[in-house]
Amino acid sequence: MSEHEFDLFVIGAGSGGVRAARVAAGHGARVGICEDSRVGGTCVIRGCVPKKLLSYAAHFGEDFEDAVGFGWQVGEVSFDWRRLIDAKDKEIDRLNAVYLRLLADSGVTLIEGRGRLTGSHEVQVGERIVTAEKILIATGGRPWVPEFAGSEHVITSDEAFHLEALPPRVVVVGGGYIACEFAGIFHGLGSEVHQVYRGDRVLRGFDDDVRSFLGEEMARKGIQFHFESNVSAVRKLAGGFSVELDNGDVLETDCVMYATGRVPASAGLGLLEAGVEVRASGSIPVDDHSRTNVPHIFAVGDITHRVNLTPVAIMEGHAFADTEFGGQPRPVDHAFIPSAVFSHPQVGTVGFSEDEARNHYGEVDIYRSTFRPMKHTLSGRDEKTLMKLVVERNGGRVVGLHVCGLDAAEIVQGFAVAVKSCLTKAQFDATIGIHPTAAEELVTMRTPVQG
Ligand code: NDP
């Protein structure tokens, strides 16, 4: 047994840190963890979970309209933002309590406060100094907003979850995950939404067909896009704000929300003093076992800027704990990670985009289908679904699968097992569809769209 107070001390009790702490404790390690905000981290407190709840809420407006086509008579509806936010806060409190209980039940010591490395094996949390054989940094990230005239007037996703009232008009800046998700949430709840993005299509890095399709569907719902433009200034008005764009347009709004990326939360951790290498961007380089350049200091999750997704941080934390404390060494596997954007409509994706696959594999076959989901034959809603398979021609493996439309996230989670397991198009074809579903399209597309 080491002379240190803990075998492992974790800085940051978010998804990755909590999983690592609990698994290490389960392997018999003496584990401490510190957190300066609420246990649960970005995903639970101000990210994935509250966002999904708001996204559910935002869908009801369309559901009421769609119901009419199915014979329902819907009376006058109204929406109460305060009730939604209170209910959401209650659920987050419940999850926070679950996380606290999980840590306590695993025998992990929680110390509230901000951790800072003060020696090779030493972490200071408030007034207290703890020592540990191994240290794990899992502090995640935080929203980033560029500097410009009036940037102090804008909010980020952190604040969006706690607005006093639903803004009647919102300008969302950015074209990534968070911007598209919040544009859909605000619009679905009744705000007039303008989305300003410097690129020509949302979701850079995703498959081009998905990018175009999602943009068209969002625009059809009523999101007003301002592509290839950026904000040059935000000025406060007597009521609301004026947003000046670099193309000369001026938008008047009640709220400006920036979703221009997140940066690693590495400032003030004492990393340089402890000899831990840090990139200019603030992220920490690690090897396949999440080890930094200092052999007993590790890092998992967004702070490492590998794939910034909650389930990835959890997997990294779990693999770290099994490797270092469970006698089961395993590297982290970052290949074929599925993800979803909870925009309206949703996007689900796993594997390579068409362009990436062409660069990686050379020749590929593309199967693509656009159709009206059965629900909308009676609802009358003008909304379509896109499904796309990218198949490596030499060998027939499905190397990319993309869905934009109803239930895309749920559909792709299931198919991700097949893609991760290297299944071929022939094996997709040999699978019987479930009729009538949208997902059956993924096992019934027979003719490639281009050579
Ligand atoms: P993203 O990196 O996805 O998107 C950032 C957006 O901001 C891009 O459109 C980018 O444009 C734009 N941008 C960056 N800098 C500027 C600038 N100076 N001026 C104007 N626009 C700018 O970040 P998000 O904040 O949306 O999300 C952060 C990360 O969190 C995601 O990458 C993802 O890993 C994770 N996340 C995952 C979710 C999920 O799984 N559903 C949900 C939410 C977040 P450009 O494309 O041109 O660079």
XYZ file of C-alpha atoms in Angstrom, residues 15 17 38 86 202 227 249 267 418:
9
model
C -19.260 11.659 -16.451
C -14.348 11.313 -13.501
C -22.357 20.145 -8.900
C -38.854 24.059 -12.703
C -24.683 23.534 -40.802
C -25.202 31.574 -43.834
C -27.810 43.011 -42.046
C -6.767 26.934 -16.493
C -23.709 -3.602 -36.931
